[in-house]
Coordinates of C-alpha atoms in Angstrom, one line a residue:
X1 CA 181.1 -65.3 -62.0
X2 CA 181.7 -65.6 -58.4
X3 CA 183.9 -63.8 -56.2
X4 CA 185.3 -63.8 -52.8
X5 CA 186.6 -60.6 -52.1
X6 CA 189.2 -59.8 -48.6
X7 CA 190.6 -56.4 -48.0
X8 CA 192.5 -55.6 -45.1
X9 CA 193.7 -52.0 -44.5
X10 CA 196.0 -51.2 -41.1
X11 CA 197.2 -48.6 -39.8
X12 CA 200.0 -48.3 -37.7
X13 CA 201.3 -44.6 -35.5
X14 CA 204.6 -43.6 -34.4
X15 CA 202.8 -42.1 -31.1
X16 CA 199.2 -42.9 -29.7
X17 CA 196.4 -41.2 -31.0
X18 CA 193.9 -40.3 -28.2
X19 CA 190.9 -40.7 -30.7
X20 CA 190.1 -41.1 -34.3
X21 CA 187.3 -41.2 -36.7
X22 CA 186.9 -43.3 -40.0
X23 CA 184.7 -43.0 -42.4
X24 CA 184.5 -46.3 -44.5
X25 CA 182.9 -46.7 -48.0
X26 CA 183.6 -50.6 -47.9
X27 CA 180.0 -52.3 -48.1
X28 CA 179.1 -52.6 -51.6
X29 CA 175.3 -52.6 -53.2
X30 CA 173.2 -55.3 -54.7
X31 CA 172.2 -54.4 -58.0
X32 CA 170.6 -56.3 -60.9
X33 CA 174.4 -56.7 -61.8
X34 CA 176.4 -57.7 -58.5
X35 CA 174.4 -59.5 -56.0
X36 CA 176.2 -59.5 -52.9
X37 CA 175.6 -63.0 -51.1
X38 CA 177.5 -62.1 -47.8
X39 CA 179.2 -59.2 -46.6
X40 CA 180.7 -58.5 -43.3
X41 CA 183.4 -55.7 -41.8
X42 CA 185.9 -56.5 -38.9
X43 CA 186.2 -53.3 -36.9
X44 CA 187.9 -52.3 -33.5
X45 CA 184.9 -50.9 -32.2
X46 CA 181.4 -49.8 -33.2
X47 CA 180.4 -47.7 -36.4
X48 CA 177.1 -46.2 -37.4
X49 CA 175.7 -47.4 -40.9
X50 CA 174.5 -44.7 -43.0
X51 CA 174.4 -42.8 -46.5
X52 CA 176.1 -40.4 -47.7
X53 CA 175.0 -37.8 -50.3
X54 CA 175.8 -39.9 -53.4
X55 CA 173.8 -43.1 -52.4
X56 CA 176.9 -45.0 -50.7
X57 CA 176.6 -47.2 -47.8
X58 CA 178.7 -45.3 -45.3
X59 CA 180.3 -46.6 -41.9
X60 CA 181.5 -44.2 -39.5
X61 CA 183.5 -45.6 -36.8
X62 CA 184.9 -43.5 -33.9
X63 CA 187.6 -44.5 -31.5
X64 CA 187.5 -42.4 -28.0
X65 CA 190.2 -44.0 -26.6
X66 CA 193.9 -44.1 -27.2
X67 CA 195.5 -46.3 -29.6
X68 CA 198.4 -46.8 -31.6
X69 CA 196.9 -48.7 -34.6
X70 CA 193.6 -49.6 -36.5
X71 CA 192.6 -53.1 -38.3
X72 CA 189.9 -53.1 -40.7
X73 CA 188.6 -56.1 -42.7
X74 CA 185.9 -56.2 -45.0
X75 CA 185.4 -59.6 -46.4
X76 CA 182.7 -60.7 -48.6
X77 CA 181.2 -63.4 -51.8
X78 CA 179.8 -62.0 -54.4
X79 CA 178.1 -62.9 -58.0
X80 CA 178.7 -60.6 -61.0
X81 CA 176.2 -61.2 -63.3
X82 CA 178.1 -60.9 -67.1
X83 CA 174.5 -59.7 -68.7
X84 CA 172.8 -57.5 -66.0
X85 CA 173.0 -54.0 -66.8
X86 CA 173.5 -51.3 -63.7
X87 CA 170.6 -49.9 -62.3
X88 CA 170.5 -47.0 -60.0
X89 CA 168.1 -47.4 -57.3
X90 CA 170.3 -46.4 -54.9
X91 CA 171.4 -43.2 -57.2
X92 CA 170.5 -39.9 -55.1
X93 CA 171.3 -37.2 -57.5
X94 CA 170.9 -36.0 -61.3
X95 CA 173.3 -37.2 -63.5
X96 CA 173.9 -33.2 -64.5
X97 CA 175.6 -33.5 -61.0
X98 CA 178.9 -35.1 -62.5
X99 CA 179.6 -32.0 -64.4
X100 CA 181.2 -30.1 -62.0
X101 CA 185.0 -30.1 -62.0
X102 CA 186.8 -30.7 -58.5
X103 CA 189.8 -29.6 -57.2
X104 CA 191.5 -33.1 -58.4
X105 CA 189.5 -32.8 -61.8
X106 CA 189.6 -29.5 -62.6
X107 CA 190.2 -28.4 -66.6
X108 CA 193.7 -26.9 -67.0
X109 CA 195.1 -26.0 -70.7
X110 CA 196.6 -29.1 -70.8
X111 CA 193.3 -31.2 -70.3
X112 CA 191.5 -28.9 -72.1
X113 CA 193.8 -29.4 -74.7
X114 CA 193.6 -33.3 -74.3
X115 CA 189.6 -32.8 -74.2
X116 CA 189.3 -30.7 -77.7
X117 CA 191.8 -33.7 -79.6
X118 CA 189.8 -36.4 -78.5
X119 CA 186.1 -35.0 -77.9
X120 CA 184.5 -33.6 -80.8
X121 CA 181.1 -31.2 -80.0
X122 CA 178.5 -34.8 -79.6
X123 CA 181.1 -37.4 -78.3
X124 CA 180.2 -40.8 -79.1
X125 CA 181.2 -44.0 -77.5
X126 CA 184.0 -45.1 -80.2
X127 CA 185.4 -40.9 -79.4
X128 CA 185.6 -41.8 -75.5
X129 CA 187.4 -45.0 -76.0
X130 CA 189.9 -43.2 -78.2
X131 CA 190.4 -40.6 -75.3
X132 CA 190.8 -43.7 -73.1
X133 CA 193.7 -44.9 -75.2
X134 CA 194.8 -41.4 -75.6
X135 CA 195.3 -40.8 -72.2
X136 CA 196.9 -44.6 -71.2
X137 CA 199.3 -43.8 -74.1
X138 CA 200.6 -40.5 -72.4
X139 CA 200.5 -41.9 -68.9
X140 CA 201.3 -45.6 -68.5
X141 CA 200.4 -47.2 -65.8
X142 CA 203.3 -47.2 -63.2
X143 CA 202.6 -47.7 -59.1
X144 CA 204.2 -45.7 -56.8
X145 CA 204.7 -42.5 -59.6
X146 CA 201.7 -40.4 -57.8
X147 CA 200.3 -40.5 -54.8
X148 CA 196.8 -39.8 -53.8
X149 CA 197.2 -35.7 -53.4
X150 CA 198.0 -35.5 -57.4
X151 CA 195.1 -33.6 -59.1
X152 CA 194.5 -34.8 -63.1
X153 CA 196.8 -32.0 -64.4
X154 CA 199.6 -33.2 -62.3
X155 CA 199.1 -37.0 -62.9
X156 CA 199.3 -36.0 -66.9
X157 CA 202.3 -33.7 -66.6
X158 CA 204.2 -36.4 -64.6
X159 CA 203.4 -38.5 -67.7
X160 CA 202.5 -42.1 -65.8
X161 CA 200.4 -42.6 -63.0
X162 CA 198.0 -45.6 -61.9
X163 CA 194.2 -46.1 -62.1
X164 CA 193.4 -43.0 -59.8
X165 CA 195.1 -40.7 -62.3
X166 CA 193.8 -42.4 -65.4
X167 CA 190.6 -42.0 -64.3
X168 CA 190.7 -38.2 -63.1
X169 CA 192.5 -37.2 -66.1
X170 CA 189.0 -39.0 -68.0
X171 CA 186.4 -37.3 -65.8
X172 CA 188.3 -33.7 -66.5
X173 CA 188.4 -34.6 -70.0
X174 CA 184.7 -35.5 -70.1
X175 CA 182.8 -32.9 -68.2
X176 CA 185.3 -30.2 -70.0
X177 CA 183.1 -32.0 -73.2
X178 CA 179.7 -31.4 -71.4
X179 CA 179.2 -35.2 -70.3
X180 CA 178.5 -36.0 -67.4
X181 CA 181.2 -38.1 -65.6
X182 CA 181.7 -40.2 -62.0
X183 CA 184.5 -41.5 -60.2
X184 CA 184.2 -45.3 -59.2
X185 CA 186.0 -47.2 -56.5
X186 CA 186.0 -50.7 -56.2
X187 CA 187.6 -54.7 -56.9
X188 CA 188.8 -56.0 -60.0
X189 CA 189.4 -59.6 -60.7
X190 CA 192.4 -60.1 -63.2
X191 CA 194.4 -63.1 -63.6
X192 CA 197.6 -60.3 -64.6
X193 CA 198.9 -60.3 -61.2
X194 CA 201.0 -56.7 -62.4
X195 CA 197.4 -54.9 -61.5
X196 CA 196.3 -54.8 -57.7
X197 CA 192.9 -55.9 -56.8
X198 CA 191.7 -52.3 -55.6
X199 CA 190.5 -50.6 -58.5
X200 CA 189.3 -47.3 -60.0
X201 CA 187.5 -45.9 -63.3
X202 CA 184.8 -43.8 -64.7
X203 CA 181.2 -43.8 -65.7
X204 CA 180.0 -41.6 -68.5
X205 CA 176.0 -41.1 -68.7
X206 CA 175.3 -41.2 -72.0
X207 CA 172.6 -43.2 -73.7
X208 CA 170.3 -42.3 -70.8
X209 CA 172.7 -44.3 -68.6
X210 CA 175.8 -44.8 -67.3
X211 CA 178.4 -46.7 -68.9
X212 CA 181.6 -47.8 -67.5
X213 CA 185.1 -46.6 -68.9
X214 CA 188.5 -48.4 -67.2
X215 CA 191.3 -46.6 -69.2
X216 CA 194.1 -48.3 -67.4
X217 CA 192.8 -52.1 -68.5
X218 CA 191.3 -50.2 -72.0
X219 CA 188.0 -51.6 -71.4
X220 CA 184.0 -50.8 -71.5
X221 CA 183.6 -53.9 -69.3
X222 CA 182.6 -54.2 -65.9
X223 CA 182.2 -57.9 -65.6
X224 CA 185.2 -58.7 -63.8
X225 CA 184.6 -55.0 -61.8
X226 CA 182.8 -55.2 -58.3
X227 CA 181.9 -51.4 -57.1
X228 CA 182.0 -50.1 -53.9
X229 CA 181.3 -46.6 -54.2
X230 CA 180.8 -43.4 -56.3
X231 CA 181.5 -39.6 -56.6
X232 CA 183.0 -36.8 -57.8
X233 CA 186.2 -38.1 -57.4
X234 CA 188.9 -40.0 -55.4
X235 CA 188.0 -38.2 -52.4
X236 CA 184.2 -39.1 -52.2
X237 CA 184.8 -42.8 -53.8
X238 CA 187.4 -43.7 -51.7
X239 CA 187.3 -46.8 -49.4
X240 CA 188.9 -45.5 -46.3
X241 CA 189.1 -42.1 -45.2
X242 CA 189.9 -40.5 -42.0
X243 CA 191.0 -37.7 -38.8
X244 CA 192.9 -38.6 -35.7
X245 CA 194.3 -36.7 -33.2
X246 CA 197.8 -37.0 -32.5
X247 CA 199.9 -40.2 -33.8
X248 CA 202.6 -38.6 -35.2
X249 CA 203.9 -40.3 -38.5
X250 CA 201.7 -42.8 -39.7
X251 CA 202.5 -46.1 -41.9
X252 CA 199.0 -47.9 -43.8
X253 CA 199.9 -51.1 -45.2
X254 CA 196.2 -51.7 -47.5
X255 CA 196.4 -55.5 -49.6
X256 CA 193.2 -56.7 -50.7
X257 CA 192.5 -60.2 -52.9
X258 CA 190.0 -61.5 -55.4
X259 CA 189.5 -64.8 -55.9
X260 CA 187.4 -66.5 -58.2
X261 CA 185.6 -69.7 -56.8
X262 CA 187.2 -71.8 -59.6
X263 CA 190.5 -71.5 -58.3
X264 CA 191.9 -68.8 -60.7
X265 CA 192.5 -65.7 -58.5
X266 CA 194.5 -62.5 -57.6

């Protein structure tokens, strides 16, 4: 399956900001599953390519001068190959990594709670799915109920959230279980034009590998699932990050859309 992917995040300040810095996880990998046939970011200025501690590809981009907003495009065609499995050339750490809980992830009663109903001692793949379905039950997916400061034990108190809370309220659950567990950022192609194109969900390593876990769309699938980057959570994984100084209040408008070359899209 091919996929043209556009993304187009702006922000836009109340006051100028007399410099900013961005640090953009936006340039996705080839791997024997996606192969990435062009790839290119729009930018207001130079940004250094590097990569950061969990194997992403990394853009920094600095603006010295004053502005009052920022336009960034990342636009880009890609084939998802349905029978590829992931590898992890690019991987820069142990799996035993993902086990330590976060400050968005970290085990409160309730999740360890959640964790003990779900997980018994040697979870196996049909016991994550039934957390998966677990968790979607208690929190159904519902925009604009969280934001991104919720941690996991707030998103499953509020009982809804979307696929950022789905998916931290999975990785607590996991590692609480002694599996090791990564937040993944990225596009998902859907015909159900209810979800938005930017996505999030887990990987579990189990099996000597990692293997994917969308709790919002209850699936083990990631053929319709391009990824852009990994971590611990939402706050290493996420596309667009960033410090300014001054600005005052800040709007972001963010819209991104996958298309599939046959016409069908989101």
């Amino acid at each position: 399956m091919r996929l043209i992917i556009d993304h187009q995040t702006r922000y836009h300040y109340a006051d100028v900001v007399r410099r900013s810095t961005q640090y953009l996880r936006l340039t996705p990998h080839s791997t024997a599953r996606q192969q990435i046939l062009s790839w290119q970011l729009e930018l207001p200025g130079d940004a250094t390519c590097t990569t950061d501690g969990y194997g992403n590809i990394l853009h920094v981009l600095s603006l010295e001068s004053p502005h009052e907003g920022i336009l960034i495009r990342a636009r880009g065609e890609v084939e998802i190959r349905d029978d590829a499995q992931e590898d992890e050339e690019h991987s820069l750490i142990s799996p035993l990594s993902y086990l330590r809980p976060t400050t968005l992830t970290c085990p409160s009663e309730a999740l360890r709670a959640l964790a003990q109903e779900c997980l018994p001692s040697d979870p196996t793949q049909a016991d994550l799915e039934g957390l998966m379905a677990r968790i979607l039950a208690r929190m159904p997916y519902q925009p604009g109920s969280t934001d991104a400061t919720f941690s996991a034990d707030e998103a499953l108190a509020s009982g809804s959230g979307v696929c950022q809370d789905h998916t931290h309220v999975f990785l607590a659950c996991c590692r609480q279980a002694g599996l090791p567990a990564r937040y993944v950022s990225g596009y998902l192609y859907s015909q159900d034009s209810s979800h938005v194109a930017m996505h999030a969900w887990a990987e579990v390593w189990i099996e000597k590998r990692w293997h994917t876990f969308d709790v919002t769309n209850l699936t083990c699938s990631a053929n319709e699932h391009l990824k852009l980057a990994v971590g611990m959570d939402y706050l290493d994984a996420c596309p667009v990050r960033g410090v300014r100084y001054g600005g005052g209040c800040e709007q972001l408008q963010s819209q991104a859309r996958v298309t599939r070359l046959d016409g069908q899209q989101q």
